[in-house]
């Protein structure tokens, strides 16, 4: 198990730093583990990160991995609640937290899966994912970011787009996840740019907005051109010596354009909130800037923490 | 360099087996090397195969690799012509044979690139690939299969489809390659089924014609659905326990359907000749069976050998 721990932030005010932790928020994805040590006002006292993602761990390794990070904050005299979201709740994770089935409203989101631990100083709950029966779809982690968004903007109605390896397009109304759709453009980009014949033609640190925009527009207009447009990136490099940065930007534009074409009903004439890291979410916003939708950007990590807070509050209320 | 040599065929008639070789035909692709030892009537005396594909070799290794296979047929008293096609003529191959530019007619196809060797018992020529300037595209090897097809069916007019890792769709008229289009569905299928998240849901030795046909039809009708249909394979497995054989067949159908959608002008209302191995070419024929085109199948290796013969004959005529 290769892992590294990094202290992400340290509150400037010593009085906050010395406060007693009230609970722990955990975002445990396939390749990363993030931990927030929270006070009773729901402010983070410490933020920690490790590369010990769910994909690198056996079920028996989750508890010691978590304890290795949070040991300094534990106290034998009390039980610290730990709320986890993400792939940690998959069948191959720490403990199968199952799925809620769409439509998923605020009340059902309060559910969490209690996970037995050997260490009695913690009480671990893992949030379930969300599934849709037809067309079949699944998410695990994004539902928490949406809960966070709805904690901050309870009246939001429209589509939430969460770009990533597997981008989610989620239709929200009355604080309810009605339906959603997943596209694997992020994974396709990684496979094609690193492992296909195109890898010889798209290795560049630079970027061309013009090439990206043109590719997006061409695929949205004619989605059927995608299959032949992909190999043409290699051919343009061999035949016309088109620079790698243009071809890399074009590959990204082709894949995001194909995704937009497949999700048209979810953004056309809709309010769209894009939740993610600045770079990737920014590309989606750029691709959509000329389309018939109102697009706003929100930072993804902040929404995850907000979603964990929303769930912690729900747990407290359930206990009253 | 890992390689294995296999004697593929041995003529039953001893009088043929003992005939003097007249020339050598070579199909040297990225992952395989095939060699035919030919008599003066253009019949193969021996067929050999090795895994020493172009992708595994440094430029200096090509000549010794070939000699290792054909040494028994060489004679110090004469020079044996060797005609090669395929990726051996790429910039990273034995020697850059360049490209002919479309339109490519029978006369231009007689060109071949003389390659200097240390061993004076052989005279090596490598056939050039074909490039198209706009839209940019390239082929290397398929042009020889097309020459073979035109040797056998000189009057063919229509589209030749050559399925493979990078499938080529080639428009032929008056024995001329007018234009062509490449789709990388074969490489996409390999990447998605072996290395993406879909790999967990498509590992099966079995097959469902029904799932394949439905997927082809759905993407041809609505090409814009491809991007979201891909992840739904994983979701159908998780949510509805759809069997792997159905999902594998569906993945193949989605990718071939997307390819057919992108190449519609090349098969709609056209005669289509599919050149390839029985399994993959058969899938393309099945996908096209309900479409508005006349489809015929031809075995790919036979066309490669026929194309090498066509070129050898052209070389002889040039020398007269």
XYZ file of C-alpha atoms in Angstrom:
640
model
C 0.000 0.000 0.000
C 1.691 3.166 -1.212
C 0.281 6.228 0.501
C 1.295 9.721 1.461
C -0.342 11.995 3.973
C -0.448 15.717 3.572
C -1.786 18.301 5.947
C -3.789 20.551 3.652
C -4.688 23.422 5.939
C -4.016 24.645 9.417
C -6.310 27.317 10.845
C -4.443 30.550 11.494
C -6.197 31.117 14.795
C -4.634 28.948 17.578
C -7.866 28.960 19.546
C -9.559 27.130 16.651
C -6.621 24.737 16.250
C -6.938 23.620 19.856
C -10.686 23.104 19.745
C -12.091 19.637 20.406
C -13.137 17.777 17.250
C -16.880 17.088 17.061
C -16.911 14.739 14.073
C -14.895 13.593 11.040
C -15.901 13.983 7.384
C -14.359 11.586 4.846
C -14.388 11.617 1.029
C -12.908 8.224 0.086
C -12.669 7.793 -3.658
C -11.004 5.209 -5.887
C -7.630 6.950 -5.922
C -7.704 9.450 -3.058
C -8.746 9.773 0.572
C -9.622 13.183 2.027
C -10.406 13.774 5.680
C -11.784 16.835 7.422
C -11.633 17.114 11.221
C -14.672 19.225 12.110
C -15.654 21.281 15.180
C -19.179 21.520 16.574
C -19.872 24.616 14.456
C -19.155 22.550 11.341
C -15.895 24.313 10.568
C -12.898 22.242 9.536
C -10.113 22.249 12.149
C -7.786 20.211 9.942
C -7.871 18.828 6.414
C -5.779 15.754 5.542
C -5.208 13.923 2.280
C -3.766 10.518 1.430
C -3.202 8.538 -1.757
C -4.601 5.405 -0.053
C -7.651 5.359 -2.333
C -10.289 2.636 -2.183
C -8.745 1.032 -5.291
C -5.490 0.269 -3.444
C -7.027 -1.287 -0.302
C -8.334 -4.655 0.874
C -11.480 -4.455 3.067
C -9.421 -5.119 6.212
C -7.123 -2.161 5.480
C -9.741 0.603 5.594
C -10.006 0.938 9.382
C -6.228 0.987 10.065
C -5.738 3.422 7.155
C -8.303 5.828 8.592
C -6.950 5.447 12.137
C -3.450 6.177 10.854
C -4.708 9.591 9.762
C -7.050 10.559 12.604
C -5.344 8.962 15.641
C -4.166 12.365 17.002
C -7.795 13.531 17.246
C -9.217 10.486 19.068
C -9.983 10.307 22.755
C -10.722 7.117 24.730
C -13.424 8.921 26.744
C -15.760 9.576 23.807
C -16.990 8.242 20.450
C -16.271 10.458 17.441
C -18.782 10.217 14.569
C -17.203 9.613 11.142
C -19.299 10.259 7.985
C -17.861 8.811 4.741
C -18.904 9.201 1.123
C -17.595 7.816 -2.173
C -16.361 4.490 -3.496
C -15.544 3.395 0.075
C -19.194 2.222 0.119
C -18.937 0.052 -3.015
C -19.080 -3.729 -2.939
C -15.264 -3.790 -3.281
C -14.855 -1.050 -0.627
C -14.837 -1.037 3.177
C -18.452 -2.094 3.492
C -21.271 -2.149 0.931
C -23.441 0.899 1.651
C -25.875 0.006 -1.145
C -27.767 2.478 -3.298
C -30.830 4.649 -2.886
C -33.127 4.460 -5.927
C -34.234 7.547 -7.855
C -36.184 9.702 -7.140
C -34.035 10.530 -4.093
C -35.309 13.337 -1.860
C -33.757 15.079 1.153
C -35.336 12.686 3.627
C -34.009 9.528 1.997
C -30.571 11.148 1.768
C -30.364 11.133 5.573
C -29.818 7.335 5.448
C -26.318 6.095 6.151
C -24.816 2.660 6.567
C -23.340 1.924 10.037
C -20.028 0.119 9.702
C -18.684 -1.982 12.589
C -15.164 -1.057 13.723
C -12.691 -2.685 16.098
C -11.761 0.685 17.548
C -14.556 1.925 19.818
C -13.459 5.575 19.713
C -15.125 6.026 16.332
C -18.623 5.426 14.982
C -18.422 5.085 11.187
C -21.316 5.690 8.797
C -20.959 5.365 4.997
C -23.401 7.181 2.737
C -25.159 5.066 0.076
C -24.796 5.762 -3.638
C -27.747 6.431 -5.921
C -29.015 4.130 -8.657
C -31.518 4.559 -11.447
C -33.299 1.478 -12.762
C -34.133 2.581 -16.303
C -32.051 3.664 -18.059
C -29.695 1.948 -15.622
C -27.189 4.267 -13.996
C -25.198 4.624 -10.786
C -23.344 7.277 -8.799
C -21.327 7.107 -5.595
C -19.985 10.332 -4.113
C -21.650 12.821 -6.448
C -24.929 12.527 -4.474
C -23.049 14.059 -1.515
C -21.839 17.000 -3.609
C -25.442 17.539 -4.692
C -26.612 17.437 -1.064
C -23.992 20.104 -0.398
C -25.213 22.237 -3.263
C -28.802 21.932 -2.029
C -27.732 22.875 1.517
C -26.360 26.117 0.084
C -28.989 26.693 -2.643
C -32.144 24.843 -1.485
C -34.284 26.266 -4.275
C -32.045 25.140 -7.146
C -34.004 23.568 -9.950
C -32.290 22.395 -13.132
C -29.310 20.225 -14.022
C -26.148 19.647 -12.041
C -23.159 18.591 -14.155
C -20.301 16.980 -12.205
C -17.323 16.544 -14.567
C -14.797 13.817 -13.850
C -13.589 10.409 -15.028
C -17.280 9.525 -15.229
C -19.188 12.773 -15.595
C -22.701 12.869 -14.112
C -25.602 14.956 -15.442
C -28.246 15.140 -12.734
C -31.777 16.509 -13.011
C -32.899 18.239 -9.786
C -36.332 19.522 -8.789
C -37.797 20.203 -5.315
C -34.494 19.172 -3.692
C -34.924 15.773 -5.329
C -32.608 13.847 -7.667
C -35.133 12.844 -10.318
C -32.885 11.215 -12.917
C -29.312 11.244 -14.138
C -26.971 10.173 -16.892
C -23.282 9.232 -16.855
C -20.731 9.742 -19.627
C -17.233 8.300 -19.463
C -15.539 11.002 -21.565
C -12.870 11.549 -18.905
C -11.850 7.897 -18.949
C -12.011 7.836 -22.777
C -9.730 10.887 -22.953
C -7.215 9.206 -20.654
C -7.276 5.916 -22.606
C -7.053 7.555 -26.027
C -4.401 10.124 -25.107
C -2.178 7.720 -23.177
C -2.717 4.265 -24.665
C -4.125 4.438 -28.211
C -2.357 5.194 -31.495
C -3.417 8.828 -30.918
C -0.906 9.097 -28.058
C 1.822 9.836 -30.619
C -0.035 12.968 -31.739
C -1.543 14.557 -28.601
C 1.339 14.897 -26.117
C 1.444 18.597 -25.382
C 1.395 20.849 -22.350
C -0.153 23.589 -24.442
C -3.722 24.216 -25.448
C -5.746 25.734 -28.282
C -9.122 27.179 -27.312
C -9.956 27.581 -30.993
C -9.352 23.888 -31.797
C -11.353 22.847 -28.722
C -14.303 25.113 -29.565
C -14.408 24.020 -33.208
C -14.361 20.326 -32.267
C -17.162 20.788 -29.712
C -19.320 22.630 -32.237
C -18.692 20.100 -35.027
C -19.716 17.069 -32.938
C -22.758 18.750 -31.398
C -23.919 19.598 -34.907
C -23.097 16.171 -36.389
C -22.668 13.543 -33.658
C -22.310 10.817 -36.299
C -18.891 12.170 -37.305
C -17.236 11.171 -34.018
C -16.076 7.670 -35.044
C -14.112 8.864 -38.053
C -12.985 12.144 -36.454
C -10.938 10.273 -33.836
C -8.481 8.561 -36.216
C -8.231 11.747 -38.268
C -6.263 13.254 -35.346
C -3.463 10.765 -36.022
C -3.755 11.272 -39.778
C -3.641 15.088 -39.501
C -0.415 14.701 -37.569
C 1.164 12.373 -40.159
C -0.137 13.999 -43.333
C -0.364 17.682 -42.477
C 1.966 17.955 -39.441
C -0.793 19.595 -37.363
C 0.754 20.446 -33.940
C 0.102 18.200 -30.931
C -1.479 20.992 -28.890
C -4.141 21.527 -31.564
C -4.851 17.797 -31.780
C -4.967 17.341 -27.989
C -7.448 20.226 -27.668
C -9.445 18.789 -30.574
C -9.589 15.326 -28.926
C -10.913 16.908 -25.724
C -13.455 18.922 -27.730
C -14.637 15.881 -29.701
C -15.290 13.868 -26.529
C -16.960 16.683 -24.567
C -18.971 17.612 -27.672
C -20.164 14.004 -28.049
C -21.146 14.042 -24.377
C -23.097 17.277 -24.780
C -24.857 15.810 -27.817
C -25.902 12.768 -25.791
C -27.168 14.888 -22.865
C -28.968 17.580 -24.836
C -32.270 17.176 -22.987
C -30.428 17.832 -19.723
C -28.936 21.214 -20.692
C -31.090 22.607 -23.474
C -33.223 25.450 -22.054
C -32.154 24.493 -18.526
C -30.288 26.097 -15.657
C -26.981 24.210 -15.397
C -24.718 24.186 -12.349
C -21.263 22.734 -13.006
C -19.609 21.307 -9.898
C -15.934 20.379 -10.076
C -12.326 21.487 -10.075
C -11.583 24.728 -11.864
C -9.741 23.212 -14.842
C -12.095 20.454 -15.990
C -15.302 22.216 -14.938
C -13.974 25.284 -16.772
C -13.687 23.273 -19.994
C -17.296 22.141 -19.703
C -18.376 25.743 -19.053
C -16.393 26.871 -22.097
C -17.981 24.155 -24.259
C -21.454 25.209 -23.116
C -20.905 28.947 -23.309
C -22.379 29.192 -26.800
C -25.319 26.868 -26.084
C -28.809 27.650 -25.031
C -28.383 27.227 -21.264
C -27.514 29.298 -18.175
C -24.270 27.925 -16.791
C -22.774 28.537 -13.333
C -19.643 27.061 -11.763
C -19.204 25.813 -8.179
C -16.024 24.366 -6.629
C -16.334 20.577 -6.147
C -14.412 19.946 -2.892
C -16.385 22.648 -1.104
C -19.619 20.928 -2.172
C -18.371 17.556 -0.887
C -17.638 19.039 2.542
C -20.971 20.863 2.512
C -22.720 17.566 1.663
C -20.997 15.739 4.501
C -22.107 18.553 6.844
C -25.682 18.259 5.550
C -25.639 14.551 6.316
C -24.083 15.033 9.762
C -26.861 17.478 10.621
C -29.467 14.957 9.403
C -27.882 12.274 11.609
C -28.084 14.591 14.617
C -31.734 15.282 13.928
C -32.500 11.578 13.568
C -30.952 11.018 16.992
C -33.157 13.652 18.672
C 12.888 -9.803 -29.227
C 10.344 -12.556 -28.586
C 9.398 -14.335 -31.784
C 8.129 -17.704 -32.893
C 8.225 -19.200 -36.357
C 5.575 -21.510 -37.649
C 5.434 -23.313 -40.959
C 1.881 -22.673 -42.040
C 1.543 -24.913 -45.063
C 3.505 -27.538 -46.911
C 2.411 -28.468 -50.435
C 1.223 -32.061 -50.626
C 2.953 -32.649 -53.949
C 6.735 -33.271 -53.429
C 7.515 -31.992 -56.920
C 6.141 -28.586 -55.909
C 7.958 -28.684 -52.570
C 11.289 -29.080 -54.338
C 10.722 -26.326 -56.890
C 13.098 -23.357 -56.953
C 11.670 -20.226 -55.313
C 11.157 -17.345 -57.749
C 10.424 -14.584 -55.253
C 9.313 -13.877 -51.658
C 6.145 -12.085 -50.590
C 6.077 -10.441 -47.131
C 3.211 -8.948 -45.114
C 4.970 -7.204 -42.186
C 2.498 -5.641 -39.816
C 2.824 -4.056 -36.374
C 2.428 -7.331 -34.491
C 2.965 -10.087 -37.061
C 5.237 -11.068 -39.929
C 3.996 -13.380 -42.676
C 6.180 -14.719 -45.465
C 5.249 -16.605 -48.623
C 7.935 -18.365 -50.664
C 6.615 -18.236 -54.242
C 7.392 -20.195 -57.429
C 7.530 -18.694 -60.907
C 3.848 -19.506 -61.476
C 2.962 -17.348 -58.451
C 1.980 -20.282 -56.298
C 3.161 -20.373 -52.693
C 5.717 -23.132 -52.021
C 5.855 -22.365 -48.292
C 4.082 -20.005 -45.896
C 5.813 -18.904 -42.694
C 4.658 -16.752 -39.791
C 6.487 -15.037 -36.943
C 5.472 -12.797 -34.031
C 8.420 -10.474 -34.797
C 6.100 -7.643 -35.843
C 7.371 -4.207 -36.844
C 6.379 -2.897 -33.399
C 8.956 -5.117 -31.661
C 11.941 -4.327 -33.908
C 14.660 -1.707 -34.235
C 15.492 -0.714 -37.854
C 18.697 -2.802 -37.755
C 16.782 -5.945 -36.768
C 14.558 -6.219 -39.860
C 17.116 -7.756 -42.235
C 18.396 -10.434 -39.788
C 14.811 -11.245 -38.795
C 13.807 -11.815 -42.407
C 16.980 -13.795 -43.175
C 16.325 -15.992 -40.141
C 13.095 -17.071 -41.797
C 14.076 -17.356 -45.464
C 17.729 -18.529 -45.204
C 16.843 -22.093 -46.374
C 15.511 -20.706 -49.657
C 18.485 -18.470 -50.529
C 21.200 -19.316 -53.045
C 24.522 -17.470 -53.447
C 24.315 -17.773 -57.242
C 21.213 -15.601 -57.672
C 19.288 -12.623 -56.257
C 15.783 -13.396 -54.951
C 13.242 -10.530 -55.198
C 11.412 -9.778 -51.925
C 8.198 -7.681 -52.037
C 7.007 -6.336 -48.649
C 3.832 -4.530 -47.616
C 2.538 -3.142 -44.316
C 3.913 -1.136 -41.396
C 7.439 -2.304 -42.304
C 7.422 0.741 -44.615
C 6.511 3.265 -41.902
C 8.927 5.886 -40.586
C 9.550 3.668 -37.532
C 9.878 0.519 -39.708
C 12.714 -0.985 -41.755
C 12.825 1.871 -44.228
C 10.346 4.679 -44.934
C 8.483 3.714 -48.120
C 6.442 6.924 -48.061
C 2.871 7.303 -49.266
C 1.142 7.607 -52.612
C -1.478 10.369 -52.593
C -5.114 9.729 -53.567
C -6.370 9.228 -56.236
C -4.158 6.127 -56.615
C -4.544 4.164 -59.857
C -3.072 0.845 -61.000
C -0.073 2.485 -62.587
C 1.010 4.415 -59.493
C 0.571 1.253 -57.419
C 3.462 -0.368 -59.319
C 5.868 1.895 -57.385
C 7.939 0.253 -54.685
C 10.750 1.468 -52.474
C 14.121 -0.311 -52.957
C 15.713 -1.038 -49.603
C 19.498 -1.593 -49.338
C 20.510 -4.871 -47.674
C 23.850 -6.251 -46.485
C 23.006 -9.684 -47.868
C 23.326 -9.653 -51.657
C 21.177 -12.756 -52.187
C 17.996 -10.692 -51.780
C 16.609 -7.583 -53.452
C 14.047 -5.982 -51.109
C 11.248 -3.654 -52.211
C 8.714 -2.163 -49.789
C 5.336 -0.964 -51.083
C 4.319 2.592 -50.140
C 1.182 3.355 -48.138
C -1.582 5.654 -49.359
C -2.424 9.061 -47.923
C -5.320 11.440 -48.438
C -4.742 15.146 -47.870
C -8.255 16.299 -46.998
C -9.797 14.942 -44.900
C -6.377 13.672 -43.791
C -6.101 9.894 -43.699
C -3.483 7.155 -44.105
C -3.297 3.430 -44.811
C -0.365 1.031 -44.980
C -1.015 -2.573 -46.037
C -4.684 -2.290 -46.973
C -3.734 -0.791 -50.369
C -2.088 -4.148 -51.165
C -5.248 -6.081 -50.262
C -7.166 -3.749 -52.564
C -4.657 -4.369 -55.379
C -5.279 -8.086 -54.793
C -9.020 -7.622 -54.981
C -8.683 -5.647 -58.210
C -6.406 -8.341 -59.705
C -9.236 -10.827 -59.147
C -12.193 -8.496 -59.844
C -10.845 -5.729 -62.126
C -14.283 -4.258 -62.772
C -15.225 -3.773 -59.091
C -16.758 -0.384 -58.434
C -18.022 0.578 -54.965
C -16.653 0.502 -51.421
C -14.127 -1.871 -49.914
C -14.388 -2.212 -46.131
C -11.299 -3.682 -44.437
C -12.152 -4.345 -40.773
C -9.345 -4.392 -38.211
C -7.811 -2.400 -35.358
C -8.201 0.597 -37.661
C -10.933 -0.233 -40.142
C -10.647 1.319 -43.605
C -13.586 2.273 -45.854
C -12.252 2.773 -49.369
C -14.091 4.172 -52.375
C -13.019 2.454 -55.641
C -13.834 3.366 -59.235
C -11.992 2.458 -62.483
C -9.418 0.448 -60.510
C -8.578 3.656 -58.616
C -8.610 4.425 -54.877
C -10.501 7.701 -54.936
C -10.918 8.390 -51.226
C -11.070 6.594 -47.897
C -11.944 6.921 -44.240
C -10.510 5.211 -41.148
C -12.355 4.329 -37.929
C -10.567 3.042 -34.850
C -13.465 0.962 -33.488
C -11.251 -2.121 -33.163
C -8.761 -0.290 -30.965
C -11.605 1.334 -28.979
C -13.174 -2.086 -28.357
C -9.848 -3.439 -27.094
C -9.226 -0.428 -24.805
C -12.767 -0.356 -23.404
C -13.131 -4.110 -22.917
C -9.685 -4.641 -21.387
C -8.730 -1.403 -19.652
C -11.777 0.738 -18.829
C -14.328 0.381 -16.015
C -16.418 -1.618 -18.529
C -13.906 -4.487 -18.315
C -15.691 -5.719 -15.177
C -18.904 -6.218 -17.175
C -17.894 -7.551 -20.621
C -15.649 -10.557 -19.940
C -17.401 -13.407 -21.705
C -16.565 -16.057 -24.265
C -20.206 -16.126 -25.331
C -22.124 -13.883 -27.685
C -25.635 -12.530 -28.228
C -26.559 -11.755 -31.837
C -29.738 -10.070 -30.616
C -27.875 -7.660 -28.307
C -25.359 -6.882 -31.065
C -28.063 -6.218 -33.677
C -30.107 -4.002 -31.345
C -27.071 -1.929 -30.403
C -26.057 -1.450 -34.047
C -29.565 -0.354 -34.996
C -29.917 2.035 -32.040
C -26.679 3.910 -32.763
C -27.234 4.092 -36.522
C -30.632 5.624 -35.811
C -29.405 7.984 -33.063
C -25.617 8.419 -33.220
C -25.776 11.057 -30.475
C -26.644 8.372 -27.881
C -23.203 6.731 -28.050
C -21.504 8.734 -25.272
C -24.080 7.852 -22.622
C -24.721 4.309 -23.926
C -21.140 3.276 -23.106
C -21.293 3.793 -19.323
C -24.778 2.281 -19.244
C -23.129 -1.097 -19.950
C -21.456 -0.937 -16.535
C -24.632 0.368 -14.916
C -26.808 -2.396 -16.453
C -24.433 -4.915 -14.953
C -24.538 -3.352 -11.474
C -28.218 -2.385 -11.343
C -29.960 -5.059 -13.395
C -27.367 -7.887 -13.423
C -27.440 -8.035 -17.231
C -25.113 -10.909 -18.276
C -21.586 -10.142 -19.521
C -22.175 -11.827 -22.900
C -25.065 -9.458 -23.637
C -23.028 -6.418 -22.598
C -19.945 -7.505 -24.579
C -22.078 -7.988 -27.708
C -23.754 -4.641 -27.058
C -20.381 -2.870 -26.728
C -19.285 -4.325 -30.065
C -22.596 -3.301 -31.652
C -22.399 0.253 -30.282
C -18.919 0.797 -31.717
C -19.591 -0.803 -35.108
C -22.924 1.039 -35.279
C -21.181 4.352 -34.566
C -18.691 3.531 -37.316
C -21.453 2.748 -39.801
C -23.171 6.023 -38.884
C -19.967 7.938 -39.587
C -19.396 6.179 -42.951
C -22.960 6.272 -44.261
C -22.035 7.892 -47.587
C -19.624 5.032 -48.232
C -22.159 2.184 -47.885
C -25.585 3.669 -48.528
C -26.779 2.562 -51.997
C -23.312 1.159 -52.726
C -21.776 -2.205 -53.517
C -19.684 -3.107 -50.468
C -16.912 -5.703 -50.437
C -15.738 -6.636 -46.929
C -12.164 -7.933 -46.839
C -10.918 -9.559 -43.652
C -10.839 -12.572 -41.381
C -14.063 -14.528 -41.111
C -14.925 -13.517 -37.542
C -14.538 -9.731 -37.615
C -15.571 -9.313 -41.267
C -18.592 -11.490 -40.447
C -19.641 -9.064 -37.701
C -19.494 -6.147 -40.136
C -21.521 -8.141 -42.668
C -24.076 -8.955 -39.967
C -24.312 -5.315 -38.929
C -24.867 -4.276 -42.543
C -27.256 -7.055 -43.470
C -30.328 -4.940 -42.766
C -28.961 -1.818 -44.445
C -29.438 -0.549 -47.936
C -26.274 -2.003 -49.487
C -25.074 -5.120 -51.315
C -22.481 -6.777 -49.117
C -19.975 -9.480 -50.127
C -17.190 -11.065 -48.080
C -13.652 -11.890 -49.205
C -10.895 -13.521 -47.107
C -8.219 -10.983 -46.149
C -4.980 -13.015 -46.219
C -5.775 -14.298 -49.704
C -6.175 -10.683 -50.881
C -2.826 -9.707 -49.330
C -1.052 -12.501 -51.212
C -2.940 -11.631 -54.390
C -1.871 -7.969 -53.973
C 1.779 -8.946 -53.522
C 1.508 -11.058 -56.706
C -0.041 -8.098 -58.558
C 2.875 -5.935 -57.512
C 5.482 -8.582 -58.394
C 3.964 -8.806 -61.874
C 4.112 -5.027 -62.216
C 7.790 -5.059 -61.178
C 8.514 -7.691 -63.852
C 6.785 -5.590 -66.491
C 8.725 -2.484 -65.432
C 11.974 -4.417 -65.909
C 11.107 -5.444 -69.477
